[in-house]
PDB file of C-alpha atoms in Angstrom:
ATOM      1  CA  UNK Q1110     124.063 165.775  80.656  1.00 51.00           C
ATOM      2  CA  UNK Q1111     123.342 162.422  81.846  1.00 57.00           C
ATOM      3  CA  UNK Q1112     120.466 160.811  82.229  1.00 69.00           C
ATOM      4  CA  UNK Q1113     118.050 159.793  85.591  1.00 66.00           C
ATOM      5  CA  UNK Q1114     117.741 156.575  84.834  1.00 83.00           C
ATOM      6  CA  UNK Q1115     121.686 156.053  83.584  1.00 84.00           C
ATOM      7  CA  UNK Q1116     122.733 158.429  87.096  1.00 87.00           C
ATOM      8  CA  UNK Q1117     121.202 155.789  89.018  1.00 91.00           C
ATOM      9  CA  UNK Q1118     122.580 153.009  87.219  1.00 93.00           C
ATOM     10  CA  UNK Q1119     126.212 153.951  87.671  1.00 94.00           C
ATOM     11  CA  UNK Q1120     125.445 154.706  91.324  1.00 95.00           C
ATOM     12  CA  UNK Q1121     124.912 151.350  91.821  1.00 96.00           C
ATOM     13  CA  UNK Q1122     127.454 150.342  89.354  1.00 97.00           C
ATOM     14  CA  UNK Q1123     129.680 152.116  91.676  1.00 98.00           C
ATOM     15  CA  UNK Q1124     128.321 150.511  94.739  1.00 97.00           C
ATOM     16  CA  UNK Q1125     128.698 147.152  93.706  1.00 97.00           C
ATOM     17  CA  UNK Q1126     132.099 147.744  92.292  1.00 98.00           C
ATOM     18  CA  UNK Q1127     132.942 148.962  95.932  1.00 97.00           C
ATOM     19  CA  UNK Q1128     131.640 145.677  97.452  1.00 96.00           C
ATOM     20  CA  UNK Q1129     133.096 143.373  94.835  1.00 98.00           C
ATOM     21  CA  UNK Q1130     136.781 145.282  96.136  1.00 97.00           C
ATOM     22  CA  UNK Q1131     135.679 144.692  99.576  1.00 95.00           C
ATOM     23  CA  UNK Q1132     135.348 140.783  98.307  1.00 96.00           C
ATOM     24  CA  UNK Q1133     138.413 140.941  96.082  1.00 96.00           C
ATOM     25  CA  UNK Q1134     140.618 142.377  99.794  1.00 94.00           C
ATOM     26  CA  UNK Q1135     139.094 139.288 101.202  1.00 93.00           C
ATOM     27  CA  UNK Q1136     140.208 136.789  99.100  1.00 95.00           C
ATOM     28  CA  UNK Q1137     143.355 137.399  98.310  1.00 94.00           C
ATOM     29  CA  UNK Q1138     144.047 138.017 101.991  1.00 91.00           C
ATOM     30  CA  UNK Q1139     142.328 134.318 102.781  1.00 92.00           C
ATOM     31  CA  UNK Q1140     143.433 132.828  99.368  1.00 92.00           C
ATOM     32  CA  UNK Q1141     146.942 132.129 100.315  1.00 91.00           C
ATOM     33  CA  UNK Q1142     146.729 131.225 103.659  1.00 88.00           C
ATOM     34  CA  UNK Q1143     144.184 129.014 102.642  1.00 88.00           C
ATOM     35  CA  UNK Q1144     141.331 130.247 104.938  1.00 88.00           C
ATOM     36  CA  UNK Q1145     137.989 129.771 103.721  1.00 89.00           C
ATOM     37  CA  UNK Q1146     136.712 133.530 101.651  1.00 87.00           C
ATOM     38  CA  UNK Q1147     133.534 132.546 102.906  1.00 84.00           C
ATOM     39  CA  UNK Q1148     133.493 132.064 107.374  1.00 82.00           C
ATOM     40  CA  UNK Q1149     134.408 133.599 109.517  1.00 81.00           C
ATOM     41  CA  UNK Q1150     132.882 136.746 108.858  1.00 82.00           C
ATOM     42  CA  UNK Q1151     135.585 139.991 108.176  1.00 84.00           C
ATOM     43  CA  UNK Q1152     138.183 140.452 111.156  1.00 84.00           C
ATOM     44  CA  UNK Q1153     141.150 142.710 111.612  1.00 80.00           C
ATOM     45  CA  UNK Q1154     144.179 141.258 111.198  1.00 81.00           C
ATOM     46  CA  UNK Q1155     146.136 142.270 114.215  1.00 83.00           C
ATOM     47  CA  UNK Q1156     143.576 141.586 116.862  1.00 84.00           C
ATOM     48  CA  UNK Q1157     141.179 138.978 115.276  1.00 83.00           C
ATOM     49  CA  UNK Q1158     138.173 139.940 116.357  1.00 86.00           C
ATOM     50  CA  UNK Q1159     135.450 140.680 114.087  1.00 85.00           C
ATOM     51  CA  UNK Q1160     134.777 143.662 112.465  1.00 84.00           C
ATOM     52  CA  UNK Q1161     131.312 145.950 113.710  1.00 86.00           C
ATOM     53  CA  UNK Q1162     128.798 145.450 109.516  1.00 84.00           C
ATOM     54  CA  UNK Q1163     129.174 149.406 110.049  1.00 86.00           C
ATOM     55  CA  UNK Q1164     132.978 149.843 110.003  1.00 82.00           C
ATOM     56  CA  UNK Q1165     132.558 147.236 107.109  1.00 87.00           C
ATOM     57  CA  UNK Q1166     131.110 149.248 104.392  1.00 92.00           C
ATOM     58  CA  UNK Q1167     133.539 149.576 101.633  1.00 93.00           C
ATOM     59  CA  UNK Q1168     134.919 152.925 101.388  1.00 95.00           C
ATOM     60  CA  UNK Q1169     132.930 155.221 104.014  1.00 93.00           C
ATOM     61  CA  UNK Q1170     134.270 152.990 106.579  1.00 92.00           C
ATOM     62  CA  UNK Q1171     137.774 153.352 105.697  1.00 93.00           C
ATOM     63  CA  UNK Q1172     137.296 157.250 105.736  1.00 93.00           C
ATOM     64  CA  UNK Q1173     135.746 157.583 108.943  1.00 92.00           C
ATOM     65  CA  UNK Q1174     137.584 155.298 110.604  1.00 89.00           C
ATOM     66  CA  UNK Q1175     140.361 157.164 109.035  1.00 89.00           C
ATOM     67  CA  UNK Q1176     141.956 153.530 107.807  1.00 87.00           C
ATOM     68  CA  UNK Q1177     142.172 151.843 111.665  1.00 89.00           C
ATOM     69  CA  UNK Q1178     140.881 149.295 113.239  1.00 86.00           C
ATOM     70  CA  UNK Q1179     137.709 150.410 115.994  1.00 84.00           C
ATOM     71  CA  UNK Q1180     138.945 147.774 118.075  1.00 84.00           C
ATOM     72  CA  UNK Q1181     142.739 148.223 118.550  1.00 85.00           C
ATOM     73  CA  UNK Q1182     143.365 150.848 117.015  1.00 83.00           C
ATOM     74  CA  UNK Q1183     146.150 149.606 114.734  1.00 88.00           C
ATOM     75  CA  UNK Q1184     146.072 150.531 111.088  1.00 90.00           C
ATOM     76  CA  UNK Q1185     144.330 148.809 108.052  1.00 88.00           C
ATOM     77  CA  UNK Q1186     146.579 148.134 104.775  1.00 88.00           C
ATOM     78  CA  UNK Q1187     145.780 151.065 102.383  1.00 92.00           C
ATOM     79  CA  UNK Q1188     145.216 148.148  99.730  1.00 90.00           C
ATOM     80  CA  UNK Q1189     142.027 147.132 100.975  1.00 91.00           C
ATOM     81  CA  UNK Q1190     140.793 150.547 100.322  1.00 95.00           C
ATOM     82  CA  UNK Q1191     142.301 150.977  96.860  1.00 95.00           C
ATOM     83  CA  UNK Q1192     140.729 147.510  95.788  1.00 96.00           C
ATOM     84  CA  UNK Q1193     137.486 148.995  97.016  1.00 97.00           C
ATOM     85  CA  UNK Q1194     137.740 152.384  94.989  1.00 97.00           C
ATOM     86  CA  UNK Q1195     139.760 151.225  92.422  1.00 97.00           C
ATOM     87  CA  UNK Q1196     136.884 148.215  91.470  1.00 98.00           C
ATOM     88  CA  UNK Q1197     134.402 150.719  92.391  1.00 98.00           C
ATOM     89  CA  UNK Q1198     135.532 153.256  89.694  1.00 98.00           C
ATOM     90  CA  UNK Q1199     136.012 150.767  86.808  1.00 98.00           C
ATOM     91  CA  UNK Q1200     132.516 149.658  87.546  1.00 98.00           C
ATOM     92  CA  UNK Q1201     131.188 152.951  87.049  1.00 97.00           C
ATOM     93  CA  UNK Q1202     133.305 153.676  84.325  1.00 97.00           C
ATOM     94  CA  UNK Q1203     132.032 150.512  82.120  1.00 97.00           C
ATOM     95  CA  UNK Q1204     128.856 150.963  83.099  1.00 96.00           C
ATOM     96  CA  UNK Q1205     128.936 154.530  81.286  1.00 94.00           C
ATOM     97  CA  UNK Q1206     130.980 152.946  78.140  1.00 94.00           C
ATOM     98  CA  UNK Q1207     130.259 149.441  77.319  1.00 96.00           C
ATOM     99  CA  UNK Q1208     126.818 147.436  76.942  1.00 95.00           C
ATOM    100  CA  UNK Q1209     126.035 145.941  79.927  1.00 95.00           C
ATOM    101  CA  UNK Q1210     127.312 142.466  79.270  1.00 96.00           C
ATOM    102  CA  UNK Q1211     130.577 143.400  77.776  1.00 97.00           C
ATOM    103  CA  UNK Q1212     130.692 145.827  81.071  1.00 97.00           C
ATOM    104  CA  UNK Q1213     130.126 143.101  82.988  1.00 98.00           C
ATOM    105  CA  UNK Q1214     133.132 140.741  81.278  1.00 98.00           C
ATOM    106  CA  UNK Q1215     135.638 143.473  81.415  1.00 98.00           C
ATOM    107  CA  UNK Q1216     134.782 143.977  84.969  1.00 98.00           C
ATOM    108  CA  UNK Q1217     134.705 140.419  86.147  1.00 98.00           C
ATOM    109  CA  UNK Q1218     138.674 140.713  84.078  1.00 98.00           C
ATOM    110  CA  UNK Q1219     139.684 143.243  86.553  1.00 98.00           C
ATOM    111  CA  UNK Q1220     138.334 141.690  89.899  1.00 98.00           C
ATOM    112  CA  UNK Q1221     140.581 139.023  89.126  1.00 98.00           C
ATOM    113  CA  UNK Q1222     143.752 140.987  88.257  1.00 98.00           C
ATOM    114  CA  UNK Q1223     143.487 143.171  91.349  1.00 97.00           C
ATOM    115  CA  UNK Q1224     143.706 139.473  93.445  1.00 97.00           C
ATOM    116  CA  UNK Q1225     146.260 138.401  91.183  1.00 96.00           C
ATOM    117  CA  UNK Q1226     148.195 142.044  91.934  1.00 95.00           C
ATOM    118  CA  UNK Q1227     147.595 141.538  95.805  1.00 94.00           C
ATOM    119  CA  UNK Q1228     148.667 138.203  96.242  1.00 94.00           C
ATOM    120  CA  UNK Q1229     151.737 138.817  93.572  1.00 91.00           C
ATOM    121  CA  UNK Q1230     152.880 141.710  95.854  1.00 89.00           C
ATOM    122  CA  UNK Q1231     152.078 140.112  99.107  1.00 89.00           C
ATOM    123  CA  UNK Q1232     153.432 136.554  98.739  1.00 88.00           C
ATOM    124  CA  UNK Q1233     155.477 136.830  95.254  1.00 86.00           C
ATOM    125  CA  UNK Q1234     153.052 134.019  94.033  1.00 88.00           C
ATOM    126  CA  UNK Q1235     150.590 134.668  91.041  1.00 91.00           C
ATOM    127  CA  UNK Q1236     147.537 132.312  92.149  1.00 91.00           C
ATOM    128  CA  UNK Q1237     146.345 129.786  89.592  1.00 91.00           C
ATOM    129  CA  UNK Q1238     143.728 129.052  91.113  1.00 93.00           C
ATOM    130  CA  UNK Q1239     142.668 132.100  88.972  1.00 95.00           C
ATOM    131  CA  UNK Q1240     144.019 132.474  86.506  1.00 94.00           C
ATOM    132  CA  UNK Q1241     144.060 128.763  85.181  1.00 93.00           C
ATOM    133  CA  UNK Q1242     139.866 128.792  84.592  1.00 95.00           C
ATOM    134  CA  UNK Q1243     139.825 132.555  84.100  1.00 96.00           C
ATOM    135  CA  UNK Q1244     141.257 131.494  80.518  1.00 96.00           C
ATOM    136  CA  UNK Q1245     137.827 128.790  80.001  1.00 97.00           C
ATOM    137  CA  UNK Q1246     135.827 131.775  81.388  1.00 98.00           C
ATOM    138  CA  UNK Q1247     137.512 134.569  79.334  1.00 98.00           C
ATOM    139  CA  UNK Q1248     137.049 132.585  76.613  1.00 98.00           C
ATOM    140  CA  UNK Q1249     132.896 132.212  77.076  1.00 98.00           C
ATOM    141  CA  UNK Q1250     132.794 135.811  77.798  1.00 98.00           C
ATOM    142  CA  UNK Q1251     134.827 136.766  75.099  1.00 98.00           C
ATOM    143  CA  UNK Q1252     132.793 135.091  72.710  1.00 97.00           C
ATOM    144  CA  UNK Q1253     129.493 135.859  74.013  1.00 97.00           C
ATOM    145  CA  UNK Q1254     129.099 139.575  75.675  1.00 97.00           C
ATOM    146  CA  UNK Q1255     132.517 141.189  74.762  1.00 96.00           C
ATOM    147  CA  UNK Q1256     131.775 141.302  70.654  1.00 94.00           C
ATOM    148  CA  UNK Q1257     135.203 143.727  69.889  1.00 92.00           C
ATOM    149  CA  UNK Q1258     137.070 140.245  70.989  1.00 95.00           C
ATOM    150  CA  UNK Q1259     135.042 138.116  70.010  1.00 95.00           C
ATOM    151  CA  UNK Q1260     136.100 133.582  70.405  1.00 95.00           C
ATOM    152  CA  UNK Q1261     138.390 134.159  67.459  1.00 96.00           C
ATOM    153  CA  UNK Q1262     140.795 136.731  68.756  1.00 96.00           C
ATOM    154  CA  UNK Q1263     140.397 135.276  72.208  1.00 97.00           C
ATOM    155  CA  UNK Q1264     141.534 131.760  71.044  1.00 96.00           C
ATOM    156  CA  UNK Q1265     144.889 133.482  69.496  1.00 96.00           C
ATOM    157  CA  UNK Q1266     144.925 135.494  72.757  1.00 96.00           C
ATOM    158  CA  UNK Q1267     145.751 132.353  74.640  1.00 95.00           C
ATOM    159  CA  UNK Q1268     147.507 130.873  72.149  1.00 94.00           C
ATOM    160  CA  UNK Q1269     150.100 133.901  72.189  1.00 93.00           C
ATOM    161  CA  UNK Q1270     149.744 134.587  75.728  1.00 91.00           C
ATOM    162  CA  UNK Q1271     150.552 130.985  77.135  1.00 85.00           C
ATOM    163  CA  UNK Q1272     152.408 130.300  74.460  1.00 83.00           C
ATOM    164  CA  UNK Q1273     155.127 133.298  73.873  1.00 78.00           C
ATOM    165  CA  UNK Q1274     155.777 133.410  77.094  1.00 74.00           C
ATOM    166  CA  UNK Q1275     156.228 129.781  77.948  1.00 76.00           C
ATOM    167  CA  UNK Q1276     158.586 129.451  74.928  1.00 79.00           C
ATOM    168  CA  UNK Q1277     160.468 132.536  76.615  1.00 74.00           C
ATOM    169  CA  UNK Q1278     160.843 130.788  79.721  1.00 72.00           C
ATOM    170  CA  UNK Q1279     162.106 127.415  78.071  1.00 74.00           C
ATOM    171  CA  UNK Q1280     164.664 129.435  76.320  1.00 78.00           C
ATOM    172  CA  UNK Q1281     165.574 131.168  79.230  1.00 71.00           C
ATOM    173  CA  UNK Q1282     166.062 127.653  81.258  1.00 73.00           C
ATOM    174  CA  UNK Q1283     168.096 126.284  78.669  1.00 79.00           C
ATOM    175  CA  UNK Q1284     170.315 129.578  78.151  1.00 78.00           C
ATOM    176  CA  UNK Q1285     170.982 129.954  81.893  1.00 74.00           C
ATOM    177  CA  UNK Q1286     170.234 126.530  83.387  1.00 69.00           C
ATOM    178  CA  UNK Q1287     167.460 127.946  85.957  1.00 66.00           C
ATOM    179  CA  UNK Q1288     163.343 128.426  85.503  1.00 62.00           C
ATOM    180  CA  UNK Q1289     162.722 132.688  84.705  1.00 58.00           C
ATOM    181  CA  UNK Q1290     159.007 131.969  84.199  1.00 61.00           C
ATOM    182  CA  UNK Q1291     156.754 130.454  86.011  1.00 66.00           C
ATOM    183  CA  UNK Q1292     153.455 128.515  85.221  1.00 73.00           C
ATOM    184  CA  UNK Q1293     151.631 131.758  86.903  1.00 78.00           C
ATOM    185  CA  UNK Q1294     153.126 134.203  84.605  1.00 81.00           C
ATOM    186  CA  UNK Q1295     152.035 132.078  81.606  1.00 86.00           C
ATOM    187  CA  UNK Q1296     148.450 131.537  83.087  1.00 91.00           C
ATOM    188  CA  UNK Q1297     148.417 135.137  83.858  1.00 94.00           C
ATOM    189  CA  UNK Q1298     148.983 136.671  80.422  1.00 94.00           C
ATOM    190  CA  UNK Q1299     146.606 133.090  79.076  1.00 95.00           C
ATOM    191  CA  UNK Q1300     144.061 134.681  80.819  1.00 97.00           C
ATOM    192  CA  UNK Q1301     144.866 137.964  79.734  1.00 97.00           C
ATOM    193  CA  UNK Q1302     144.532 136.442  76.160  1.00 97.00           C
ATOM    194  CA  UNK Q1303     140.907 135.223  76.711  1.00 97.00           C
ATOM    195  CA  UNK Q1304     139.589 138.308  77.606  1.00 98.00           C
ATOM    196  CA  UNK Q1305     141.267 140.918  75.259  1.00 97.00           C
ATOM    197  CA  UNK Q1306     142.905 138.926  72.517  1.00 96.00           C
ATOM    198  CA  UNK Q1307     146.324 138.733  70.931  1.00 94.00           C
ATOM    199  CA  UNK Q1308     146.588 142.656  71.105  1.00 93.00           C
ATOM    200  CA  UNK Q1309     145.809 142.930  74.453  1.00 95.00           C
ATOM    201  CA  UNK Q1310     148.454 140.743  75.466  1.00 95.00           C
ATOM    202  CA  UNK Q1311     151.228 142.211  73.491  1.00 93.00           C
ATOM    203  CA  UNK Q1312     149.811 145.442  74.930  1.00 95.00           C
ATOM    204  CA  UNK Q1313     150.327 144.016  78.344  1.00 94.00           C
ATOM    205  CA  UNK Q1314     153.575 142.420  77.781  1.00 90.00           C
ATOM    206  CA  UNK Q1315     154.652 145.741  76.494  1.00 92.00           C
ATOM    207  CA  UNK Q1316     153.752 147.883  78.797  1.00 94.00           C
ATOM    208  CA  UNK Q1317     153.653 146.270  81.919  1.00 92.00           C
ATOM    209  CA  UNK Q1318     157.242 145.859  81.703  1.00 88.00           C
ATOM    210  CA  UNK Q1319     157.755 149.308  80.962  1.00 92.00           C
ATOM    211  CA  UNK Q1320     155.536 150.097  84.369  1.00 92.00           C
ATOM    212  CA  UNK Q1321     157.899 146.963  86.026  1.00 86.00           C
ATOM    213  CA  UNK Q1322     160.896 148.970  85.069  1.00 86.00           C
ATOM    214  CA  UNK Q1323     159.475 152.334  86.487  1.00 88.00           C
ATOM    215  CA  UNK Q1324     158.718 150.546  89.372  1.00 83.00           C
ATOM    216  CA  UNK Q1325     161.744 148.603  89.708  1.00 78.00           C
ATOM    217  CA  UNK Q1326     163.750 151.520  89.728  1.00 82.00           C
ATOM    218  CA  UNK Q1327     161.184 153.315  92.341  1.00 79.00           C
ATOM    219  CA  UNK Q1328     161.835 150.452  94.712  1.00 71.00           C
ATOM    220  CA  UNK Q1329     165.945 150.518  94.289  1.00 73.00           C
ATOM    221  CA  UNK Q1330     165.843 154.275  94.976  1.00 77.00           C
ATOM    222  CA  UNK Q1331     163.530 153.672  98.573  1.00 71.00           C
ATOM    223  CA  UNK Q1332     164.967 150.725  99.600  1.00 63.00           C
ATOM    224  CA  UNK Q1333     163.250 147.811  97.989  1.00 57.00           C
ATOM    225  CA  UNK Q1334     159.668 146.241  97.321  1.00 59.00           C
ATOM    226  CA  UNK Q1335     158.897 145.208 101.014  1.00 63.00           C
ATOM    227  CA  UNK Q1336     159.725 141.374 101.083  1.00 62.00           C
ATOM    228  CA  UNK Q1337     157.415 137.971 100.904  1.00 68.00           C
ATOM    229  CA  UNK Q1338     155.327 137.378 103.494  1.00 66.00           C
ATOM    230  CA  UNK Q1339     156.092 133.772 103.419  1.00 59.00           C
ATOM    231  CA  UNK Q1340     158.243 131.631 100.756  1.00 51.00           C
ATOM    232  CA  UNK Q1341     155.660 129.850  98.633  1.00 49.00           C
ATOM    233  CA  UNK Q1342     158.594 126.865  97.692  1.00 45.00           C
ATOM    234  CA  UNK Q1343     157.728 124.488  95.728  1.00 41.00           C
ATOM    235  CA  UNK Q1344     157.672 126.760  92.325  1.00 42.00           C
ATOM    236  CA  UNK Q1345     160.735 127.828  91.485  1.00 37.00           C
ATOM    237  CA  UNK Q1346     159.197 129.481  88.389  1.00 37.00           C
ATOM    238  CA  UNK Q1347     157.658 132.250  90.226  1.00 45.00           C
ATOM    239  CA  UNK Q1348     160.342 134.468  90.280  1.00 44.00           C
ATOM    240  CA  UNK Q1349     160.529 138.316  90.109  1.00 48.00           C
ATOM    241  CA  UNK Q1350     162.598 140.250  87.576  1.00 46.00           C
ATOM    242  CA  UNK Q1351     165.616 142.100  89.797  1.00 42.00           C
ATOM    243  CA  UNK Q1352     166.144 145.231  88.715  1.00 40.00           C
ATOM    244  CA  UNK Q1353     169.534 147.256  89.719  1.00 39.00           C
ATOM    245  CA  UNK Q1354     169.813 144.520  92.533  1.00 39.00           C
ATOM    246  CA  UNK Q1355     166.225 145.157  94.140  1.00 42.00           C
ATOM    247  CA  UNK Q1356     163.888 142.523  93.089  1.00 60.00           C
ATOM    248  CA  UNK Q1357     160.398 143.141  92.125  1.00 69.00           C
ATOM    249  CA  UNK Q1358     156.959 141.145  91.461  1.00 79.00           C
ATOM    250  CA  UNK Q1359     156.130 141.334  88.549  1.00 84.00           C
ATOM    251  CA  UNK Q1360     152.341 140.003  88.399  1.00 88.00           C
ATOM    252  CA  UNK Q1361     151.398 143.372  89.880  1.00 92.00           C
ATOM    253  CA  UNK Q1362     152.530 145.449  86.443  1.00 93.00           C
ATOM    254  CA  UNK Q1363     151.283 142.909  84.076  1.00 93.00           C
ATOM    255  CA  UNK Q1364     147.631 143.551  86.122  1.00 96.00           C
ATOM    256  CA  UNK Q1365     147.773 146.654  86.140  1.00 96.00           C
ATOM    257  CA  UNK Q1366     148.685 146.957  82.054  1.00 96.00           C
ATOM    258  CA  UNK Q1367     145.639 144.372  81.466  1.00 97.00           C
ATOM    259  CA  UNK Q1368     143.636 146.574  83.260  1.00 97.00           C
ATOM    260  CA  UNK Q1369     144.327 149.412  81.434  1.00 97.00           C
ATOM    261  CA  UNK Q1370     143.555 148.018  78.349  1.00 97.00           C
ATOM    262  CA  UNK Q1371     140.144 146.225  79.338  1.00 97.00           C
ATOM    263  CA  UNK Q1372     139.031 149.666  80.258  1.00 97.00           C
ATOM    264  CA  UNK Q1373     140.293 151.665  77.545  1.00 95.00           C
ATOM    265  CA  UNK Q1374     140.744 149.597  74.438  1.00 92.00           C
ATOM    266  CA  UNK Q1375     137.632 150.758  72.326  1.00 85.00           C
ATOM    267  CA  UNK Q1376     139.549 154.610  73.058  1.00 84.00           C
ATOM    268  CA  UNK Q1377     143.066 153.432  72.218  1.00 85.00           C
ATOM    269  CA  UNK Q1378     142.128 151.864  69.063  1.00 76.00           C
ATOM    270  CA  UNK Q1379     140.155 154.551  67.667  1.00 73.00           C
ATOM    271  CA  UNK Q1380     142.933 157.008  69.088  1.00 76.00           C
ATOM    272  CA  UNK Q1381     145.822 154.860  67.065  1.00 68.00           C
ATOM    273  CA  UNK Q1382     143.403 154.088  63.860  1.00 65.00           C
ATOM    274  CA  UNK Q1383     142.382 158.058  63.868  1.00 66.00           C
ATOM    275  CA  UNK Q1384     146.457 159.243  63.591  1.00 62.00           C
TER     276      UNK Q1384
END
């Protein structure tokens, strides 16, 4: 049974998680349309106006309003609402598992993957605007609150992170004459480095392609990941794997496997050490 005192403390864990998504919608909507993430206040996309503080609050609103907009009616991307009780969950969920400051780390980790994931999917354009001083930041955090990473493993984490898949994409460009990785993939997994160390990037490399290739092959079958809302230009190194002709963002996969491993790392290694 758990406790009073640790109830309560995951139901706010929970609730802040929930706002934090609200936050993390917000940004990587304004992010790459360069809007400030700070004024104006929330507005719906379609009809600009600003949203009512009540149909605001992260989850419930999206449930009673049943995902639309209160003034036009028209309906509210789904991903919004997954940020919200996707963050919300994993806040909870380190709360109950971790100390408090490692809990904190791992959840500031995947705040920033779910932006990187949004904007990835949205705009085909991992944003380093994260994920360049998430590696500093990993790096602090990993050295003082997360102590199964610790600044050792976190220092090889970017080292292998950056590093392997920087070398990939040289070899790549001189093997078929065009960039295959982009300065956003290698910040990406840098980052992902920092925070969980050399294993957790293998991990990620490892698995989110296996998830990339699941989802590749989801897309070809439907028709396609939905295209770019805009070309980025300017960074030819951004570019999706294409799998059976359909091409697909990676960034989103490579979150999603860092993400799995912030939250369940202390599980999988005692599952793999315990075989």
């Amino acid at each position: 049974m758990i406790e009073i005192p640790r109830l309560v403390g995951g139901l706010f864990a929970f609730v802040i998680g929930a706002a934090v998504g609200s936050f993390v919608g917000v940004v990587a909507y304004r992010m790459p349309r360069e809007l400030s993430i700070m004024r104006p206040r929330s507005f719906c996309a379609n009809c600009q106006r600003p949203i009512p503080w009540w149909a605001n609050v992260p989850i419930v609103a999206y449930l009673y309003t049943r995902g639309h907009c209160v003034m036009c009616g028209k309906p509210i991307p789904f991903r919004f609402f997954l940020a919200e009780l996707a963050l919300a969950s994993a806040a909870l969920y380190l709360y109950l598992h971790f100390s408090l400051p490692d809990a904190i780390a791992r959840f500031v980790f995947c705040a920033a993957l779910f932006i990187v994931a949004l904007i990835d999917f949205d705009w085909r354009l991992i944003p380093n605007l994260i994920t360049f001083p998430g590696m500093p930041i990993g790096f602090l955090l990993a050295a003082f609150a997360m102590p199964e990473i610790g600044w050792k493993k976190s220092l090889i984490g970017i080292a292998v992170g950056g590093g392997v898949l920087f070398v990939t994409g040289e070899l790549y460009r001189l093997v078929r004459g065009r960039e295959g990785v982009g300065l956003g993939d290698v910040f990406l997994l840098g980052m992902t480095g920092a925070f969980l160390g050399w294993i957790g990037v293998l991990f990620t490399l490892f698995f989110g392609s296996m998830l990339g290739s699941v989802g590749g092959i989801a897309f070809a079958i439907t028709g396609g990941a939905p295209p770019p809302l805009a070309n980025p230009g300017g960074d030819p190194v951004e570019e999706d794997a294409t799998i059976m002709g359909t091409t697909v963002p990676f960034g989103p996969f490579l979150a999603l496997a860092a993400g799995i491993f912030a939250l369940f790392q202390p599980a999988m290694v005692h599952w793999y050490l315990s075989r």
